[in-house]
Amino acid sequence: MNYNQEKEVALTIVTAAAKLCQRLQESQAAQALKKADTSPVTVADFAAQAILCQGLAKAFPDDPIIGEEDASMLGKPGLEGVRSQIIEQVQQSIPSATPENVIDWINWGNGGIASRYWTLDPIDGTKGFIRGDQYAVALALVEEGELKLGILACPAFPLKNSTKGVIFLGIKGQGAVEMPLQGGTPQPIKVDQSSNFEQLYRIESVESVHSDRAVQTDLDQRLGLKYPAKQMDSLAKYGAIARGDAHLYTRVPLPQFEGKKENIWDHGPGVIIVEEAGGMVTDLDGKPLDFSLGAKLSNNRGILATNGVIHSQVLETIKQQKSS
Ligand code: AMP
Ligand code: MG
């Protein structure tokens, strides 16, 4: 299977959603709402999910979607204004959309696991989006538990010629590419295969509660890393590894979040891009990430993404660190 139709649809909807986010970024920063888990969400998150789900449902009506957002909070009193802003924003992209359509499209992302499904995060790194930093519109296709296509639109990601905005795309067996969000020719990308730890960069979340920095700093010392870790919000970190800007990304659960498992949409879209660029992704114990279980990577502990060359050495060092 060549996934040409999936690729075209994914590129179109991710570009539309990313442009909506760009249009809204400044105005949304001050108006973020809080979800039940206290994480922030904006008009742009909901409107982008509606656009992504509408496009997927139209092209692939039998494919369920597991998305981050859900429209139930929008029925609460006091949020009528937010609801109408979301509807208005979606109508700018899809003029025929009715208010009911928009809510239905957002909720289309409440699908369950199936032999073939999509997972998406309309804005991964909402905190970065609000701060004016990195964020990603993220989408992946999974078949029989295996990632087949991953796409990330990163509107704030700087390209080599210093223009901002890139799309990363990886398709199983076809390699990984990057292309300007504004349009342009896809260019193949490859991880940087250096293995001299003194010259390698680790990359981590900007948010210190999303990964255990004490464990990571100790790992840096054990591996002999010399440079301070790069920091970046969102799945854009996978793009950075895939294009050789960084070599190692760890996500280590903090003791206070011991049982908390990673969301499939926070990793799937980036994992296949790194793999197709020649890198490797497992959990911290070396287990493959299991995308066949549900919305969470419930069989895995944390994340390790590398340029591939250093993967087994990093895993071995993590094992020693854990037992010391
Ligand atoms: P990042 O930008 O890499 O820090 O990741 C953003 C994602 O972290 C969000 O989409 C959340 O789903 C996820 N997240 C929120 N809280 C935590 C936590 N305590 N540990 C790990 N990930 C988290
Ligand atoms: Mg996310």
Tab-separated table of C-alpha atoms and ligand atoms in Angstrom:
chain	number	residue	atom	x	y	z
A	1	MET	CA	0.000	0.000	0.000
A	2	ASN	CA	1.451	3.401	-0.935
A	3	TYR	CA	-0.732	5.632	1.305
A	4	ASN	CA	-0.928	8.332	-1.392
A	5	GLN	CA	-4.527	9.267	-0.628
A	6	GLU	CA	-3.856	9.302	3.122
A	7	LYS	CA	-0.820	11.513	2.515
A	8	GLU	CA	-2.736	14.044	0.378
A	9	VAL	CA	-5.641	14.278	2.816
A	10	ALA	CA	-3.301	14.540	5.819
A	11	LEU	CA	-1.237	17.308	4.183
A	12	THR	CA	-4.350	19.316	3.269
A	13	ILE	CA	-6.052	19.164	6.657
A	14	VAL	CA	-2.926	19.614	8.746
A	15	THR	CA	-1.983	22.684	6.691
A	16	ALA	CA	-5.489	24.156	7.107
A	17	ALA	CA	-5.429	23.504	10.868
A	18	ALA	CA	-1.915	24.972	11.243
A	19	LYS	CA	-2.908	28.141	9.366
A	20	LEU	CA	-5.911	28.548	11.650
A	21	CYS	CA	-3.586	28.237	14.654
A	22	GLN	CA	-1.207	30.837	13.216
A	23	ARG	CA	-4.102	33.216	12.611
A	24	LEU	CA	-5.316	32.775	16.191
A	25	GLN	CA	-2.092	32.486	18.174
A	26	GLU	CA	-1.831	36.067	19.404
A	27	SER	CA	-5.499	36.578	20.195
A	28	GLN	CA	-5.855	33.244	21.977
A	29	ALA	CA	-2.980	33.585	24.412
A	30	ALA	CA	-4.990	35.661	26.873
A	31	GLN	CA	-8.171	33.625	26.587
A	32	ALA	CA	-7.089	30.079	27.394
A	33	LEU	CA	-9.611	27.929	29.269
A	34	LYS	CA	-8.776	25.196	31.757
A	35	LYS	CA	-9.781	21.576	31.210
A	36	ALA	CA	-10.818	19.268	34.060
A	37	ASP	CA	-7.162	18.154	34.436
A	38	THR	CA	-6.183	21.898	34.652
A	39	SER	CA	-4.314	21.810	31.340
A	40	PRO	CA	-5.037	24.788	29.062
A	41	VAL	CA	-7.191	24.661	25.940
A	42	THR	CA	-8.094	27.404	23.470
A	43	VAL	CA	-10.585	28.140	20.702
A	44	ALA	CA	-7.828	27.098	18.292
A	45	ASP	CA	-7.511	23.578	19.802
A	46	PHE	CA	-11.229	22.903	19.296
A	47	ALA	CA	-11.489	24.540	15.868
A	48	ALA	CA	-8.381	22.723	14.615
A	49	GLN	CA	-9.732	19.366	15.845
A	50	ALA	CA	-13.024	20.050	13.987
A	51	ILE	CA	-11.149	20.761	10.742
A	52	LEU	CA	-8.941	17.670	11.058
A	53	CYS	CA	-11.819	15.325	11.913
A	54	GLN	CA	-14.087	16.729	9.186
A	55	GLY	CA	-11.441	16.077	6.527
A	56	LEU	CA	-10.660	12.570	7.773
A	57	ALA	CA	-14.325	11.589	8.198
A	58	LYS	CA	-15.098	12.767	4.666
A	59	ALA	CA	-12.219	10.877	3.060
A	60	PHE	CA	-12.158	7.808	5.318
A	61	PRO	CA	-15.629	7.442	6.884
A	62	ASP	CA	-14.867	3.997	8.317
A	63	ASP	CA	-11.718	5.024	10.187
A	64	PRO	CA	-12.176	5.917	13.873
A	65	ILE	CA	-10.238	8.880	15.261
A	66	ILE	CA	-8.741	9.143	18.723
A	67	GLY	CA	-8.188	12.855	19.286
A	68	GLU	CA	-7.160	14.865	22.321
A	69	GLU	CA	-10.150	17.205	22.544
A	70	ASP	CA	-13.817	16.612	23.310
A	71	ALA	CA	-16.669	19.131	23.008
A	72	SER	CA	-18.471	18.249	26.251
A	73	MET	CA	-17.071	21.219	28.218
A	74	LEU	CA	-18.394	23.606	25.557
A	75	GLY	CA	-21.984	22.928	26.686
A	76	LYS	CA	-21.269	24.543	30.090
A	77	PRO	CA	-22.995	27.831	30.932
A	78	GLY	CA	-20.761	30.841	30.362
A	79	LEU	CA	-18.943	29.298	27.412
A	80	GLU	CA	-21.471	30.363	24.751
A	81	GLY	CA	-19.030	33.037	23.497
A	82	VAL	CA	-16.196	30.515	23.168
A	83	ARG	CA	-18.496	28.121	21.340
A	84	SER	CA	-19.498	30.773	18.819
A	85	GLN	CA	-15.861	31.788	18.276
A	86	ILE	CA	-14.996	28.142	17.511
A	87	ILE	CA	-17.898	27.855	15.062
A	88	GLU	CA	-16.933	31.126	13.377
A	89	GLN	CA	-13.303	30.000	12.989
A	90	VAL	CA	-14.270	26.645	11.476
A	91	GLN	CA	-16.664	28.403	9.098
A	92	GLN	CA	-13.750	30.455	7.769
A	93	SER	CA	-12.254	27.192	6.497
A	94	ILE	CA	-15.518	25.324	5.797
A	95	PRO	CA	-18.215	27.937	4.987
A	96	SER	CA	-21.093	25.430	4.899
A	97	ALA	CA	-20.457	24.212	8.491
A	98	THR	CA	-23.434	24.520	10.848
A	99	PRO	CA	-22.945	24.858	14.647
A	100	GLU	CA	-24.122	21.244	15.060
A	101	ASN	CA	-21.652	20.064	12.423
A	102	VAL	CA	-18.762	21.714	14.258
A	103	ILE	CA	-19.592	20.072	17.601
A	104	ASP	CA	-20.105	16.705	15.857
A	105	TRP	CA	-16.736	16.991	14.105
A	106	ILE	CA	-14.928	17.768	17.373
A	107	ASN	CA	-16.613	14.741	18.977
A	108	TRP	CA	-15.750	12.551	16.000
A	109	GLY	CA	-12.363	12.459	17.715
A	110	ASN	CA	-13.815	10.339	20.550
A	111	GLY	CA	-13.364	7.124	18.590
A	112	GLY	CA	-11.893	3.915	19.944
A	113	ILE	CA	-9.071	1.651	18.918
A	114	ALA	CA	-9.616	-0.464	15.787
A	115	SER	CA	-7.500	-2.450	13.356
A	116	ARG	CA	-7.057	0.817	11.467
A	117	TYR	CA	-7.422	4.209	13.202
A	118	TRP	CA	-6.121	7.772	13.241
A	119	THR	CA	-4.857	9.585	16.304
A	120	LEU	CA	-4.444	13.342	16.465
A	121	ASP	CA	-3.588	16.276	18.649
A	122	PRO	CA	-4.927	19.503	17.129
A	123	ILE	CA	-2.394	21.552	19.104
A	124	ASP	CA	0.293	19.594	20.890
A	125	GLY	CA	2.171	21.897	23.227
A	126	THR	CA	-0.764	24.231	23.942
A	127	LYS	CA	1.427	25.787	26.641
A	128	GLY	CA	4.028	26.616	23.963
A	129	PHE	CA	1.288	27.942	21.676
A	130	ILE	CA	0.121	30.295	24.439
A	131	ARG	CA	3.699	31.406	25.237
A	132	GLY	CA	4.391	32.111	21.546
A	133	ASP	CA	6.849	29.181	21.313
A	134	GLN	CA	6.786	25.799	19.575
A	135	TYR	CA	3.647	23.750	19.036
A	136	ALA	CA	2.538	21.118	16.535
A	137	VAL	CA	-0.585	20.017	14.737
A	138	ALA	CA	-0.122	16.245	14.879
A	139	LEU	CA	-1.728	13.292	13.140
A	140	ALA	CA	-0.874	9.598	12.738
A	141	LEU	CA	-2.367	6.560	11.043
A	142	VAL	CA	-2.106	3.172	12.779
A	143	GLU	CA	-2.882	-0.200	11.185
A	144	GLU	CA	-2.759	-3.459	13.161
A	145	GLY	CA	-0.978	-1.585	15.947
A	146	GLU	CA	1.758	-0.355	13.591
A	147	LEU	CA	2.381	3.303	12.730
A	148	LYS	CA	2.003	3.815	8.973
A	149	LEU	CA	1.993	7.584	8.541
A	150	GLY	CA	2.865	10.495	10.806
A	151	ILE	CA	2.635	14.187	10.090
A	152	LEU	CA	3.525	17.255	12.145
A	153	ALA	CA	2.870	20.849	11.158
A	154	CYS	CA	5.066	23.111	13.260
A	155	PRO	CA	4.254	26.751	12.420
A	156	ALA	CA	6.980	28.214	14.664
A	157	PHE	CA	9.781	25.808	13.678
A	158	PRO	CA	12.660	27.621	11.962
A	159	LEU	CA	13.935	26.230	8.666
A	160	LYS	CA	17.576	26.609	7.571
A	161	ASN	CA	16.820	29.749	5.512
A	162	SER	CA	15.298	31.185	8.727
A	163	THR	CA	11.713	31.185	7.470
A	164	LYS	CA	9.393	29.734	10.072
A	165	GLY	CA	6.936	26.930	9.564
A	166	VAL	CA	7.612	23.336	8.576
A	167	ILE	CA	5.721	20.141	7.918
A	168	PHE	CA	7.422	16.859	8.804
A	169	LEU	CA	6.037	13.696	7.207
A	170	GLY	CA	7.003	10.056	7.593
A	171	ILE	CA	5.414	7.112	5.772
A	172	LYS	CA	6.259	3.478	6.533
A	173	GLY	CA	8.928	2.295	4.130
A	174	GLN	CA	9.066	5.594	2.242
A	175	GLY	CA	11.366	7.695	4.439
A	176	ALA	CA	10.811	11.075	6.065
A	177	VAL	CA	10.662	14.543	4.538
A	178	GLU	CA	10.302	18.138	5.604
A	179	MET	CA	8.645	20.902	3.590
A	180	PRO	CA	7.855	24.553	4.202
A	181	LEU	CA	4.365	25.081	5.672
A	182	GLN	CA	3.876	27.855	3.119
A	183	GLY	CA	4.351	25.326	0.307
A	184	GLY	CA	7.442	23.994	-1.443
A	185	THR	CA	9.251	20.853	-2.450
A	186	PRO	CA	9.587	18.080	0.152
A	187	GLN	CA	13.216	17.412	1.110
A	188	PRO	CA	14.319	14.079	2.576
A	189	ILE	CA	15.563	14.284	6.157
A	190	LYS	CA	17.938	12.005	8.048
A	191	VAL	CA	19.023	11.763	11.647
A	192	ASP	CA	22.586	12.811	12.461
A	193	GLN	CA	24.402	9.538	13.047
A	194	SER	CA	27.223	10.908	15.198
A	195	SER	CA	28.025	8.734	18.176
A	196	ASN	CA	30.591	10.810	20.073
A	197	PHE	CA	28.546	11.799	23.121
A	198	GLU	CA	30.692	14.894	23.689
A	199	GLN	CA	29.186	16.335	20.531
A	200	LEU	CA	25.603	15.210	20.891
A	201	TYR	CA	22.526	17.146	21.987
A	202	ARG	CA	19.773	15.868	24.172
A	203	ILE	CA	16.387	17.583	23.809
A	204	GLU	CA	13.678	17.891	26.459
A	205	SER	CA	10.327	19.543	27.238
A	206	VAL	CA	10.230	23.185	28.238
A	207	GLU	CA	7.775	22.215	30.984
A	208	SER	CA	9.802	20.810	33.882
A	209	VAL	CA	6.920	18.668	35.226
A	210	HIS	CA	6.613	16.652	32.004
A	211	SER	CA	9.863	14.727	32.556
A	212	ASP	CA	12.275	14.077	35.410
A	213	ARG	CA	15.160	16.496	34.947
A	214	ALA	CA	17.215	15.138	37.844
A	215	VAL	CA	17.275	11.662	36.252
A	216	GLN	CA	18.038	13.186	32.841
A	217	THR	CA	20.950	15.292	34.120
A	218	ASP	CA	22.407	12.241	35.846
A	219	LEU	CA	22.046	10.313	32.563
A	220	ASP	CA	23.877	13.130	30.707
A	221	GLN	CA	26.810	12.751	33.084
A	222	ARG	CA	26.904	8.983	32.749
A	223	LEU	CA	26.848	9.253	28.946
A	224	GLY	CA	29.423	12.052	28.847
A	225	LEU	CA	27.232	14.678	27.215
A	226	LYS	CA	28.882	18.092	27.318
A	227	TYR	CA	26.273	20.467	25.942
A	228	PRO	CA	23.270	21.641	27.929
A	229	ALA	CA	20.006	20.049	26.772
A	230	LYS	CA	17.988	21.860	24.132
A	231	GLN	CA	14.437	22.619	25.201
A	232	MET	CA	11.395	22.592	22.966
A	233	ASP	CA	7.649	22.230	23.446
A	234	SER	CA	5.571	19.589	21.709
A	235	LEU	CA	6.168	16.806	19.198
A	236	ALA	CA	8.425	19.248	17.340
A	237	LYS	CA	11.182	17.539	19.394
A	238	TYR	CA	10.765	14.468	17.157
A	239	GLY	CA	11.220	16.732	14.120
A	240	ALA	CA	14.429	18.079	15.660
A	241	ILE	CA	15.802	14.525	16.085
A	242	ALA	CA	14.669	13.462	12.598
A	243	ARG	CA	16.464	16.375	10.891
A	244	GLY	CA	19.646	15.973	12.975
A	245	ASP	CA	19.288	19.053	15.213
A	246	ALA	CA	19.332	16.808	18.301
A	247	HIS	CA	20.267	13.185	18.955
A	248	LEU	CA	18.466	12.014	22.049
A	249	TYR	CA	15.040	12.682	23.597
A	250	THR	CA	14.049	11.165	26.918
A	251	ARG	CA	10.721	11.412	28.701
A	252	VAL	CA	11.127	10.108	32.223
A	253	PRO	CA	8.018	9.965	34.434
A	254	LEU	CA	8.429	12.033	37.605
A	255	PRO	CA	7.929	10.059	40.872
A	256	GLN	CA	4.698	12.011	41.571
A	257	PHE	CA	3.320	10.867	38.175
A	258	GLU	CA	4.609	7.290	38.473
A	259	GLY	CA	1.491	5.543	37.094
A	260	LYS	CA	0.692	8.232	34.504
A	261	LYS	CA	0.958	6.895	30.969
A	262	GLU	CA	1.747	8.798	27.786
A	263	ASN	CA	-1.016	9.626	25.269
A	264	ILE	CA	-0.746	7.925	21.864
A	265	TRP	CA	-1.281	11.275	20.061
A	266	ASP	CA	1.636	12.867	21.942
A	267	HIS	CA	4.068	10.397	20.329
A	268	GLY	CA	2.724	8.390	17.355
A	269	PRO	CA	2.928	11.223	14.799
A	270	GLY	CA	6.574	11.924	15.712
A	271	VAL	CA	7.771	8.354	16.267
A	272	ILE	CA	7.348	7.244	12.651
A	273	ILE	CA	9.039	10.409	11.384
A	274	VAL	CA	12.123	9.645	13.509
A	275	GLU	CA	12.085	5.961	12.508
A	276	GLU	CA	11.761	6.770	8.816
A	277	ALA	CA	14.604	9.297	9.156
A	278	GLY	CA	16.824	6.452	10.398
A	279	GLY	CA	16.350	6.884	14.144
A	280	MET	CA	14.881	4.629	16.806
A	281	VAL	CA	12.146	5.011	19.425
A	282	THR	CA	11.325	2.669	22.339
A	283	ASP	CA	10.320	3.137	25.942
A	284	LEU	CA	12.953	3.602	28.650
A	285	ASP	CA	13.203	-0.170	29.123
A	286	GLY	CA	13.777	-0.818	25.415
A	287	LYS	CA	10.229	-2.067	24.734
A	288	PRO	CA	8.580	-1.073	21.441
A	289	LEU	CA	5.768	1.482	21.942
A	290	ASP	CA	2.421	-0.343	21.836
A	291	PHE	CA	-0.193	1.577	19.844
A	292	SER	CA	-2.725	-1.271	19.915
A	293	LEU	CA	-4.127	-0.782	23.410
A	294	GLY	CA	-6.122	2.460	23.503
A	295	ALA	CA	-5.557	6.170	24.023
A	296	LYS	CA	-2.591	5.545	26.339
A	297	LEU	CA	0.732	3.794	25.913
A	298	SER	CA	-0.302	1.738	28.918
A	299	ASN	CA	2.298	-0.980	28.411
A	300	ASN	CA	5.256	1.379	28.248
A	301	ARG	CA	7.365	3.406	30.680
A	302	GLY	CA	8.471	6.808	29.387
A	303	ILE	CA	10.067	7.391	25.985
A	304	LEU	CA	13.530	7.161	24.443
A	305	ALA	CA	14.048	8.521	20.922
A	306	THR	CA	17.531	8.585	19.436
A	307	ASN	CA	19.471	8.746	16.191
A	308	GLY	CA	19.542	4.919	16.315
A	309	VAL	CA	23.318	4.564	16.536
A	310	ILE	CA	23.456	5.348	20.259
A	311	HIS	CA	20.166	3.663	21.215
A	312	SER	CA	21.454	0.446	22.784
A	313	GLN	CA	24.194	2.255	24.678
A	314	VAL	CA	21.681	4.749	26.104
A	315	LEU	CA	19.323	1.907	27.089
A	316	GLU	CA	22.155	0.074	28.826
A	317	THR	CA	23.093	3.245	30.726
A	318	ILE	CA	19.464	3.777	31.770
A	319	LYS	CA	19.393	0.195	33.066
A	320	GLN	CA	22.564	0.746	35.119
A	321	GLN	CA	21.217	4.054	36.393
A	322	LYS	CA	17.971	2.419	37.524
A	323	SER	CA	19.738	-0.328	39.438
A	324	SER	CA	22.250	1.989	41.133
B	1	AMP	P1	5.794	18.671	25.897
B	1	AMP	O1	5.486	19.835	25.046
B	1	AMP	O2	6.773	17.725	25.313
B	1	AMP	O3	6.137	19.066	27.290
B	1	AMP	O4	4.497	17.775	25.947
B	1	AMP	C1	3.216	18.286	25.988
B	1	AMP	C2	2.304	17.153	26.398
B	1	AMP	O5	2.670	16.695	27.695
B	1	AMP	C3	0.862	17.526	26.521
B	1	AMP	O6	0.179	17.286	25.325
B	1	AMP	C4	0.336	16.623	27.634
B	1	AMP	O7	-0.462	15.592	27.120
B	1	AMP	C5	1.584	15.990	28.220
B	1	AMP	N1	1.664	16.065	29.695
B	1	AMP	C6	0.941	16.805	30.548
B	1	AMP	N2	1.325	16.561	31.814
B	1	AMP	C7	2.298	15.630	31.779
B	1	AMP	C8	3.089	14.941	32.756
B	1	AMP	N3	2.963	15.199	34.058
B	1	AMP	N4	3.998	14.049	32.321
B	1	AMP	C9	4.162	13.808	31.007
B	1	AMP	N5	3.460	14.415	30.038
B	1	AMP	C10	2.530	15.309	30.412
B	2	MG	MG	-0.546	16.975	23.387
